[in-house]
Short mmCIF file of C-alpha atoms and ligand atoms in Angstrom, two decimals:
data_model
loop_
_atom_site.label_atom_id
_atom_site.label_comp_id
_atom_site.label_asym_id
_atom_site.label_seq_id
_atom_site.Cartn_x
_atom_site.Cartn_y
_atom_site.Cartn_z
CA MET S 1 -5.71 22.94 -8.54
CA SER S 2 -9.04 24.74 -8.53
CA ASN S 3 -8.79 28.33 -9.82
CA ASN S 4 -10.10 30.06 -6.73
CA TYR S 5 -8.57 27.75 -4.11
CA LYS S 6 -6.98 29.64 -1.25
CA PRO S 7 -5.67 28.24 1.99
CA LEU S 8 -7.48 29.46 5.08
CA SER S 9 -5.75 31.11 8.00
CA PRO S 10 -7.04 31.87 11.51
CA GLU S 11 -7.33 35.50 10.39
CA THR S 12 -9.38 34.82 7.23
CA LEU S 13 -11.51 31.85 8.27
CA GLY S 14 -14.27 33.84 9.95
CA GLN S 15 -14.70 36.18 7.04
CA ARG S 16 -14.60 33.35 4.48
CA LEU S 17 -16.88 30.84 6.21
CA GLY S 18 -19.00 33.21 8.32
CA GLY S 19 -21.79 33.24 5.74
CA LEU S 20 -22.38 29.48 5.80
CA ASP S 21 -25.63 28.49 7.50
CA VAL S 22 -24.01 25.41 8.91
CA MET S 23 -21.31 27.52 10.61
CA LYS S 24 -23.88 29.96 11.97
CA GLN S 25 -25.83 27.08 13.48
CA ALA S 26 -22.93 25.03 14.81
CA VAL S 27 -20.61 27.86 15.92
CA GLY S 28 -22.74 30.98 16.28
CA GLY S 29 -24.11 33.82 14.20
CA SER S 30 -21.32 36.36 14.44
CA ALA S 31 -18.02 35.29 12.91
CA ASP S 32 -16.31 38.24 14.64
CA ALA S 33 -16.90 36.48 17.93
CA TRP S 34 -15.34 33.19 16.79
CA THR S 35 -12.03 31.97 18.14
CA VAL S 36 -10.00 30.18 15.47
CA ARG S 37 -6.93 28.05 16.15
CA GLU S 38 -4.86 26.09 13.62
CA VAL S 39 -4.04 22.81 15.34
CA GLY S 40 -2.94 20.52 12.51
CA ASP S 41 -0.19 18.24 13.72
CA GLY S 42 -0.47 15.65 10.96
CA ASN S 43 1.74 15.34 7.92
CA LEU S 44 -0.51 16.84 5.26
CA ASN S 45 -3.27 19.35 6.05
CA LEU S 46 -4.50 22.46 7.80
CA VAL S 47 -6.85 21.74 10.71
CA PHE S 48 -8.70 24.52 12.51
CA ILE S 49 -10.79 24.47 15.67
CA VAL S 50 -13.47 27.13 15.38
CA GLU S 51 -15.27 28.07 18.61
CA GLY S 52 -18.18 30.41 19.18
CA ASP S 53 -21.22 31.02 21.38
CA ALA S 54 -23.20 28.11 19.94
CA GLY S 55 -20.42 25.50 19.92
CA SER S 56 -17.38 24.46 17.96
CA VAL S 57 -16.43 22.61 14.77
CA ILE S 58 -13.36 21.32 12.98
CA VAL S 59 -12.44 22.78 9.60
CA LYS S 60 -9.97 20.62 7.72
CA GLN S 61 -8.42 21.91 4.51
CA ALA S 62 -6.01 20.17 2.18
CA LEU S 63 -2.84 22.01 1.19
CA PRO S 64 -1.48 21.64 -2.35
CA TYR S 65 1.67 20.03 -0.98
CA VAL S 66 2.86 17.65 1.76
CA ARG S 67 2.98 19.75 4.91
CA LEU S 68 5.66 17.56 6.47
CA VAL S 69 8.06 18.18 3.59
CA GLY S 70 6.98 21.51 2.09
CA ASP S 71 6.03 22.75 -1.36
CA SER S 72 8.81 20.73 -3.00
CA TRP S 73 6.38 17.79 -2.74
CA PRO S 74 3.12 18.79 -4.45
CA LEU S 75 0.01 16.80 -3.54
CA PRO S 76 -3.41 17.21 -5.16
CA LEU S 77 -6.24 18.91 -3.32
CA LYS S 78 -8.64 16.21 -4.47
CA ARG S 79 -7.69 14.14 -1.43
CA ALA S 80 -10.33 16.17 0.45
CA PHE S 81 -12.89 14.83 -2.04
CA PHE S 82 -11.83 11.25 -1.26
CA GLU S 83 -11.86 11.93 2.46
CA TYR S 84 -15.39 13.31 2.22
CA HIS S 85 -16.60 10.34 0.18
CA ALA S 86 -14.93 7.88 2.53
CA LEU S 87 -16.38 9.57 5.62
CA ILE S 88 -19.95 9.41 4.39
CA ARG S 89 -19.53 5.74 3.41
CA GLN S 90 -17.94 4.85 6.76
CA GLU S 91 -20.79 6.60 8.58
CA ALA S 92 -23.32 4.57 6.57
CA ARG S 93 -21.45 1.29 7.11
CA ASP S 94 -20.62 1.77 10.80
CA PRO S 95 -22.88 4.55 12.14
CA GLY S 96 -21.34 6.76 14.81
CA SER S 97 -17.78 5.60 14.14
CA VAL S 98 -16.58 8.79 12.41
CA PRO S 99 -17.13 12.53 12.90
CA GLN S 100 -20.30 13.88 11.34
CA VAL S 101 -19.67 15.81 8.12
CA LEU S 102 -21.39 19.21 8.23
CA HIS S 103 -20.21 20.74 4.96
CA PHE S 104 -17.91 19.94 2.05
CA ASP S 105 -16.48 22.49 -0.38
CA GLU S 106 -14.68 20.71 -3.19
CA SER S 107 -13.10 23.80 -4.76
CA GLN S 108 -11.60 24.86 -1.42
CA ALA S 109 -10.73 21.24 -0.54
CA LEU S 110 -12.29 21.73 2.86
CA ILE S 111 -14.53 19.75 5.14
CA VAL S 112 -16.40 21.18 8.11
CA MET S 113 -17.03 18.42 10.60
CA GLU S 114 -18.11 17.63 14.10
CA ARG S 115 -15.49 18.45 16.73
CA LEU S 116 -14.82 15.41 18.84
CA GLN S 117 -14.54 16.63 22.39
CA PRO S 118 -12.84 15.95 24.80
CA HIS S 119 -11.15 13.37 22.59
CA ILE S 120 -7.39 13.25 22.02
CA ILE S 121 -5.49 11.09 19.55
CA LEU S 122 -4.91 7.51 20.62
CA ARG S 123 -1.10 7.85 20.57
CA GLN S 124 -1.25 10.70 23.05
CA GLN S 125 -3.53 8.70 25.34
CA THR S 126 -1.22 5.67 25.12
CA MET S 127 1.91 7.69 25.81
CA GLU S 128 0.20 9.02 28.94
CA GLY S 129 -0.42 5.41 30.02
CA ARG S 130 -4.20 5.79 29.90
CA LYS S 131 -6.36 2.89 28.77
CA VAL S 132 -9.44 3.22 26.56
CA ALA S 133 -12.39 1.07 27.51
CA GLY S 134 -13.85 -0.75 24.50
CA LEU S 135 -11.04 0.22 22.11
CA GLY S 136 -10.65 -3.27 20.62
CA ARG S 137 -14.39 -3.71 20.24
CA THR S 138 -14.93 -0.35 18.49
CA LEU S 139 -12.00 -0.85 16.12
CA GLY S 140 -12.84 -4.50 15.42
CA LEU S 141 -16.41 -3.56 14.55
CA PHE S 142 -15.30 -0.63 12.41
CA ALA S 143 -12.75 -2.67 10.48
CA ALA S 144 -15.15 -5.59 9.92
CA ARG S 145 -18.20 -3.51 8.99
CA THR S 146 -16.37 -1.20 6.61
CA ALA S 147 -14.51 -4.17 5.06
CA PHE S 148 -17.60 -6.29 4.56
CA ARG S 149 -20.10 -3.58 3.61
CA GLY S 150 -17.72 -1.94 1.11
CA SER S 151 -17.15 -5.15 -0.83
CA ASP S 152 -18.70 -7.52 -3.35
CA LEU S 153 -19.87 -9.58 -0.39
CA SER S 154 -22.47 -6.94 0.31
CA MET S 155 -22.74 -4.18 -2.30
CA GLU S 156 -24.67 -4.25 -5.52
CA ALA S 157 -22.04 -5.10 -8.18
CA GLY S 158 -22.48 -1.90 -10.22
CA ASP S 159 -22.24 0.29 -7.12
CA LYS S 160 -19.09 -1.46 -5.99
CA LYS S 161 -17.48 -1.08 -9.40
CA ALA S 162 -18.43 2.61 -9.50
CA ASP S 163 -16.89 3.13 -6.07
CA ALA S 164 -13.76 1.21 -7.02
CA ALA S 165 -13.46 3.49 -10.07
CA LEU S 166 -14.10 6.60 -7.96
CA PHE S 167 -11.42 5.78 -5.40
CA ALA S 168 -8.97 4.72 -8.13
CA GLY S 169 -8.58 8.49 -8.60
CA ASN S 170 -6.80 8.72 -5.24
CA ALA S 171 -3.64 7.61 -7.04
CA GLU S 172 -1.21 10.11 -5.53
CA LEU S 173 -2.04 9.08 -1.98
CA CYS S 174 -1.74 5.42 -2.92
CA ASP S 175 1.62 6.30 -4.43
CA ILE S 176 2.73 7.66 -1.05
CA THR S 177 1.89 4.32 0.55
CA GLU S 178 3.43 2.31 -2.28
CA THR S 179 6.64 4.28 -1.93
CA LEU S 180 6.95 5.15 1.75
CA VAL S 181 5.49 1.95 3.16
CA PHE S 182 6.29 -0.83 0.71
CA THR S 183 9.53 0.31 -0.95
CA ASP S 184 11.71 2.96 0.71
CA PRO S 185 12.28 1.24 4.07
CA TYR S 186 13.95 -1.69 2.32
CA TYR S 187 16.79 0.26 0.72
CA ALA S 188 18.71 3.46 1.43
CA ALA S 189 16.10 5.79 -0.06
CA GLU S 190 16.62 9.53 0.11
CA LEU S 191 13.75 10.37 2.47
CA ASN S 192 14.53 7.63 4.98
CA ARG S 193 15.86 8.24 8.45
CA HIS S 194 16.59 5.96 11.37
CA THR S 195 18.23 6.14 14.78
CA THR S 196 21.90 6.07 13.99
CA PRO S 197 24.41 4.62 14.73
CA GLN S 198 22.53 2.35 17.15
CA LEU S 199 20.30 0.73 14.51
CA ASP S 200 22.78 0.68 11.62
CA GLY S 201 23.61 -3.00 12.02
CA ILE S 202 20.07 -4.27 12.26
CA VAL S 203 18.96 -2.01 9.40
CA ALA S 204 21.72 -3.42 7.20
CA ASP S 205 20.65 -6.98 8.15
CA LEU S 206 17.05 -6.20 7.29
CA ARG S 207 17.93 -4.74 3.90
CA ARG S 208 20.08 -7.79 3.13
CA ASP S 209 17.14 -10.11 3.86
CA GLU S 210 16.12 -11.13 0.33
CA ALA S 211 13.24 -13.34 1.48
CA LEU S 212 11.83 -10.38 3.41
CA LYS S 213 11.96 -8.12 0.37
CA VAL S 214 10.18 -10.72 -1.76
CA GLU S 215 7.42 -11.13 0.83
CA VAL S 216 7.03 -7.34 1.17
CA GLN S 217 6.60 -7.04 -2.59
CA HIS S 218 3.96 -9.80 -2.49
CA MET S 219 2.12 -7.62 0.02
CA LYS S 220 2.61 -4.54 -2.16
CA ARG S 221 1.09 -6.48 -5.07
CA ALA S 222 -1.92 -7.23 -2.87
CA PHE S 223 -2.13 -3.51 -2.02
CA THR S 224 -2.04 -2.38 -5.65
CA SER S 225 -4.13 -5.08 -7.27
CA ARG S 226 -6.54 -6.66 -4.81
CA GLY S 227 -9.38 -4.11 -4.71
CA GLU S 228 -11.63 -6.03 -2.35
CA THR S 229 -13.10 -3.23 -0.28
CA MET S 230 -12.91 0.46 0.52
CA CYS S 231 -10.08 0.75 3.01
CA HIS S 232 -9.53 3.70 5.32
CA GLY S 233 -5.99 3.58 3.98
CA ASP S 234 -4.14 5.13 6.93
CA LEU S 235 -5.52 3.53 10.08
CA HIS S 236 -2.82 4.34 12.61
CA ALA S 237 -2.93 5.59 16.18
CA GLY S 238 -3.09 9.20 14.94
CA SER S 239 -6.27 8.42 13.00
CA ILE S 240 -8.18 7.38 16.13
CA MET S 241 -9.54 9.88 18.65
CA VAL S 242 -10.38 8.68 22.11
CA THR S 243 -11.59 9.47 25.59
CA ASP S 244 -11.18 6.98 28.42
CA GLU S 245 -14.41 5.34 27.23
CA GLN S 246 -14.90 6.10 23.56
CA SER S 247 -13.07 5.77 20.24
CA ARG S 248 -13.83 7.41 16.90
CA ILE S 249 -12.00 7.11 13.59
CA ILE S 250 -10.83 10.13 11.58
CA ASP S 251 -8.80 11.10 8.51
CA PRO S 252 -9.63 8.63 5.71
CA GLU S 253 -8.01 10.75 2.98
CA PHE S 254 -5.90 7.74 1.91
CA ALA S 255 -9.09 5.77 1.15
CA PHE S 256 -8.75 3.32 -1.73
CA TYR S 257 -9.99 -0.07 -2.85
CA GLY S 258 -7.63 -2.64 -1.41
CA PRO S 259 -7.31 -5.92 0.50
CA PHE S 260 -9.68 -6.81 3.35
CA GLY S 261 -6.76 -7.13 5.76
CA PHE S 262 -5.04 -3.81 5.06
CA ASP S 263 -6.66 -1.51 7.65
CA ILE S 264 -6.66 -4.00 10.49
CA GLY S 265 -3.06 -4.94 9.69
CA MET S 266 -1.82 -1.34 9.81
CA LEU S 267 -3.74 -0.85 13.04
CA ILE S 268 -2.23 -3.91 14.69
CA GLY S 269 1.25 -2.81 13.57
CA ASN S 270 0.62 0.47 15.41
CA TYR S 271 -0.61 -1.29 18.55
CA LEU S 272 2.54 -3.43 18.52
CA MET S 273 4.83 -0.39 18.21
CA ALA S 274 3.08 1.17 21.21
CA TYR S 275 3.59 -2.11 23.09
CA HIS S 276 7.36 -2.06 22.55
CA ALA S 277 7.60 1.71 23.23
CA MET S 278 5.86 1.62 26.62
CA PRO S 279 8.98 1.05 28.78
CA ALA S 280 10.09 4.51 27.71
CA HIS S 281 6.79 6.07 28.80
CA ILE S 282 5.96 4.27 32.07
CA SER S 283 8.90 4.05 34.45
CA ASP S 284 7.31 1.78 37.07
CA ALA S 285 7.96 -1.78 35.87
CA ASP S 286 4.71 -3.31 37.17
CA ALA S 287 2.60 -0.47 35.81
CA CYS S 288 4.37 -0.76 32.47
CA ARG S 289 3.78 -4.53 32.26
CA ASP S 290 0.13 -4.03 33.14
CA PHE S 291 -0.26 -1.46 30.37
CA GLN S 292 1.58 -3.64 27.88
CA ASP S 293 -0.72 -6.56 28.76
CA TRP S 294 -3.64 -4.25 28.10
CA ILE S 295 -2.29 -3.39 24.63
CA LEU S 296 -1.97 -7.08 23.80
CA SER S 297 -5.52 -7.66 25.05
CA VAL S 298 -6.69 -4.87 22.72
CA ILE S 299 -5.00 -6.60 19.79
CA GLU S 300 -6.67 -9.87 20.67
CA GLU S 301 -10.06 -8.21 21.11
CA THR S 302 -9.77 -6.22 17.88
CA TRP S 303 -9.18 -9.42 15.92
CA THR S 304 -11.76 -11.51 17.80
CA VAL S 305 -14.43 -8.86 17.30
CA PHE S 306 -13.43 -8.42 13.65
CA ARG S 307 -13.78 -12.18 13.08
CA GLU S 308 -17.10 -12.46 14.89
CA GLU S 309 -18.61 -9.41 13.18
CA PHE S 310 -17.36 -10.48 9.75
CA LEU S 311 -18.91 -13.93 10.29
CA HIS S 312 -22.14 -12.34 11.54
CA LEU S 313 -22.34 -10.15 8.43
CA TRP S 314 -21.47 -13.16 6.27
CA ARG S 315 -24.52 -14.97 7.67
CA THR S 316 -26.93 -12.04 7.71
CA GLU S 317 -25.91 -9.51 5.01
CA ARG S 318 -24.30 -11.53 2.23
CA THR S 319 -26.27 -9.96 -0.61
CA GLY S 320 -23.43 -9.29 -3.07
CA ILE S 321 -22.16 -11.31 -6.00
CA LEU S 322 -19.53 -13.23 -4.05
CA TYR S 323 -20.32 -16.62 -2.47
CA PRO S 324 -24.05 -16.10 -3.18
CA LYS S 325 -26.49 -17.73 -0.81
CA ALA S 326 -28.18 -19.20 -3.89
CA LEU S 327 -25.18 -21.50 -4.22
CA TYR S 328 -24.81 -22.37 -0.55
CA GLU S 329 -27.50 -21.87 2.11
CA ASP S 330 -30.33 -22.15 -0.45
CA GLN S 331 -28.96 -25.55 -1.44
CA GLY S 332 -28.58 -26.66 2.16
CA HIS S 333 -24.80 -26.27 1.83
CA ASN S 334 -24.37 -24.28 5.03
CA PHE S 335 -21.24 -26.17 5.97
CA ALA S 336 -19.50 -25.14 2.73
CA SER S 337 -20.54 -21.52 3.30
CA GLU S 338 -19.06 -21.53 6.81
CA ALA S 339 -15.90 -23.21 5.50
CA ALA S 340 -15.56 -20.53 2.79
CA ALA S 341 -15.92 -17.79 5.41
CA GLU S 342 -13.23 -19.41 7.57
CA GLN S 343 -10.91 -19.73 4.57
CA LEU S 344 -11.41 -16.06 3.74
CA LEU S 345 -10.78 -15.05 7.35
CA GLY S 346 -7.61 -17.15 7.27
CA GLU S 347 -6.45 -15.23 4.22
CA ILE S 348 -7.31 -11.91 5.88
CA PHE S 349 -5.33 -12.95 8.95
CA ARG S 350 -2.24 -13.86 6.93
CA ASP S 351 -2.46 -10.53 5.09
CA LEU S 352 -2.95 -8.48 8.23
CA VAL S 353 0.11 -10.07 9.83
CA GLY S 354 2.20 -9.06 6.81
CA PHE S 355 0.84 -5.51 6.69
CA ALA S 356 1.42 -5.10 10.43
CA GLY S 357 5.08 -6.08 10.11
CA ILE S 358 5.65 -3.74 7.17
CA GLU S 359 4.00 -0.82 9.00
CA MET S 360 6.38 -1.41 11.91
CA HIS S 361 9.35 -1.21 9.57
CA ARG S 362 8.35 1.92 7.74
CA ARG S 363 7.64 3.88 10.93
CA ILE S 364 11.23 3.31 12.08
CA LEU S 365 13.14 3.33 8.78
CA GLY S 366 11.10 5.58 6.50
CA LEU S 367 10.06 9.24 6.36
CA ALA S 368 7.03 9.25 8.67
CA HIS S 369 7.69 8.01 12.19
CA VAL S 370 5.41 7.59 15.23
CA ALA S 371 5.55 9.73 18.35
CA GLU S 372 5.53 6.74 20.72
CA LEU S 373 9.05 5.94 19.50
CA ASP S 374 10.23 9.26 18.10
CA THR S 375 9.72 11.24 21.31
CA ILE S 376 11.97 8.95 23.36
CA GLU S 377 14.83 11.28 24.28
CA ASP S 378 17.35 8.67 25.40
CA GLU S 379 18.66 7.53 21.99
CA ASP S 380 19.91 4.18 23.30
CA LEU S 381 16.56 3.35 24.89
CA LYS S 382 14.77 4.52 21.76
CA ALA S 383 16.94 2.27 19.60
CA ARG S 384 16.28 -0.71 21.89
CA CYS S 385 12.50 -0.21 21.56
CA GLU S 386 12.81 0.26 17.80
CA ALA S 387 15.02 -2.80 17.39
CA LYS S 388 12.32 -4.95 19.01
CA CYS S 389 9.78 -3.56 16.53
CA LEU S 390 12.07 -4.15 13.56
CA LYS S 391 12.77 -7.76 14.54
CA LEU S 392 9.16 -8.53 15.30
CA GLY S 393 8.11 -6.92 12.02
CA GLN S 394 10.60 -9.09 10.14
CA LEU S 395 9.34 -12.22 11.88
CA LEU S 396 5.72 -11.35 11.11
CA VAL S 397 6.30 -10.67 7.43
CA ILE S 398 8.42 -13.75 6.87
CA ASN S 399 6.17 -16.09 8.87
CA ARG S 400 2.80 -14.65 8.00
CA ASN S 401 1.69 -17.88 6.33
CA ARG S 402 2.93 -20.05 9.19
CA LEU S 403 1.64 -18.24 12.28
CA THR S 404 -1.32 -20.22 13.58
CA GLY S 405 -3.39 -17.38 14.99
CA MET S 406 -3.33 -14.12 16.94
CA ASP S 407 -2.08 -15.99 20.02
CA ALA S 408 1.08 -16.83 18.08
CA VAL S 409 1.53 -13.16 17.10
CA LEU S 410 1.14 -12.05 20.72
CA ALA S 411 3.56 -14.73 21.91
CA ALA S 412 6.11 -13.50 19.35
CA ALA S 413 5.62 -9.93 20.60
CA ARG S 414 6.19 -11.06 24.19
CA ARG S 415 9.36 -12.90 23.18
CA ALA S 416 10.62 -9.86 21.27
CA GLU S 417 9.95 -7.69 24.32
CA THR S 418 11.70 -9.91 26.85
CA GLY S 419 14.43 -11.14 24.52
CA ALA S 420 13.38 -14.73 25.30
C1 LIG X 501 4.10 12.20 3.22
S1 LIG X 501 2.80 11.59 4.16
C2 LIG X 501 3.51 10.49 5.28
C3 LIG X 501 2.53 9.68 6.02
O1 LIG X 501 1.60 10.50 6.68
C4 LIG X 501 0.30 9.98 6.51
O2 LIG X 501 -0.41 10.00 7.71
C5 LIG X 501 0.49 8.59 5.97
O3 LIG X 501 0.66 7.64 7.01
C6 LIG X 501 1.70 8.76 5.16
O4 LIG X 501 2.35 7.54 4.85
MG1 LIG X 502 -3.87 11.41 8.41
#
């Protein structure tokens, strides 16, 4: 930890950051007149909203431990450094998709950034039964552009290797994912929790499923060893801020070099959990079905847009060392180039299906749950929603190489929902 690191508080923030030009400009000249609220509701950090005469900003500061658990679980402050580096790369690769960074202080592990207003987190919006126009398009573009432009398909080879080396330092946050996502849910690990006794039987079945555990470890091997692109690393419905018309992506502190399909897979796992949770949030059956259909349409659009954008970038921005145009288009071998792109997209699809299923498992069996399911007060109803997620997740992981396309995933989700 840096020698002079000190966590901020609403009482000290004005005095400590009041001298920064960027704060004077964005918030207002006199720190005494600022209103400061700590609003962090995530698992790891302090998050402050700072308001003044001139406007407002977000100040995010890493804590030296996992906030969700307490100081018994230390966590390095350098995650703010990786978040900063990921944010500026995401902004370059998909302009306007992330909050603007106004200031970064490495020794204090803090980032001052644009306050997204009147945005709320996607989960909150979904639980209120409110749709977001263009959600699938924004997320599909973000996932495709950041995947393609952070990889050897696009970057200069030395730059990509330097970035892969840089983000390799984010080892402790990768360790969280390796443990909490890919390992703990599949045995009775200490930090796990699930809805008991209702889910005990299905949880025992899942942990007895040897084929499932093998497939999950194949996916974990992809996570640890296939450094294809800079992933956001934690793209769930709490890492997306929305209005009824706009979506922006936040919180890339888990950024790492990993598989092309990781972010979009985690995202789709989160959409699917929201889909199965909706009956607990919308009591009118027709309204609930309509909203669930909308979620499935978002999944379809996210993947369609991802595919189309990835193919577009393949044709127009393939300047990296992989599949060089010199070997294909320049030789008149356009058909082989298109076939290679389709094969790669097929591989990304099979990976994303696996990652989606695993994300659904860990959010019900592991330490960190999702509010769409966790806030359901009726424990029997909650367990019924969760059981659908667990079974669908199992089906996705096991069949990820057999499912023919996103239509097959959506059909499986519908069957899981109706019990057909
Ligand atoms: C101990 S951190 C638990 C979870 O919170 C983060 O948002 C990540 O999803 C992580 O797995
Ligand atoms: Mg986060």
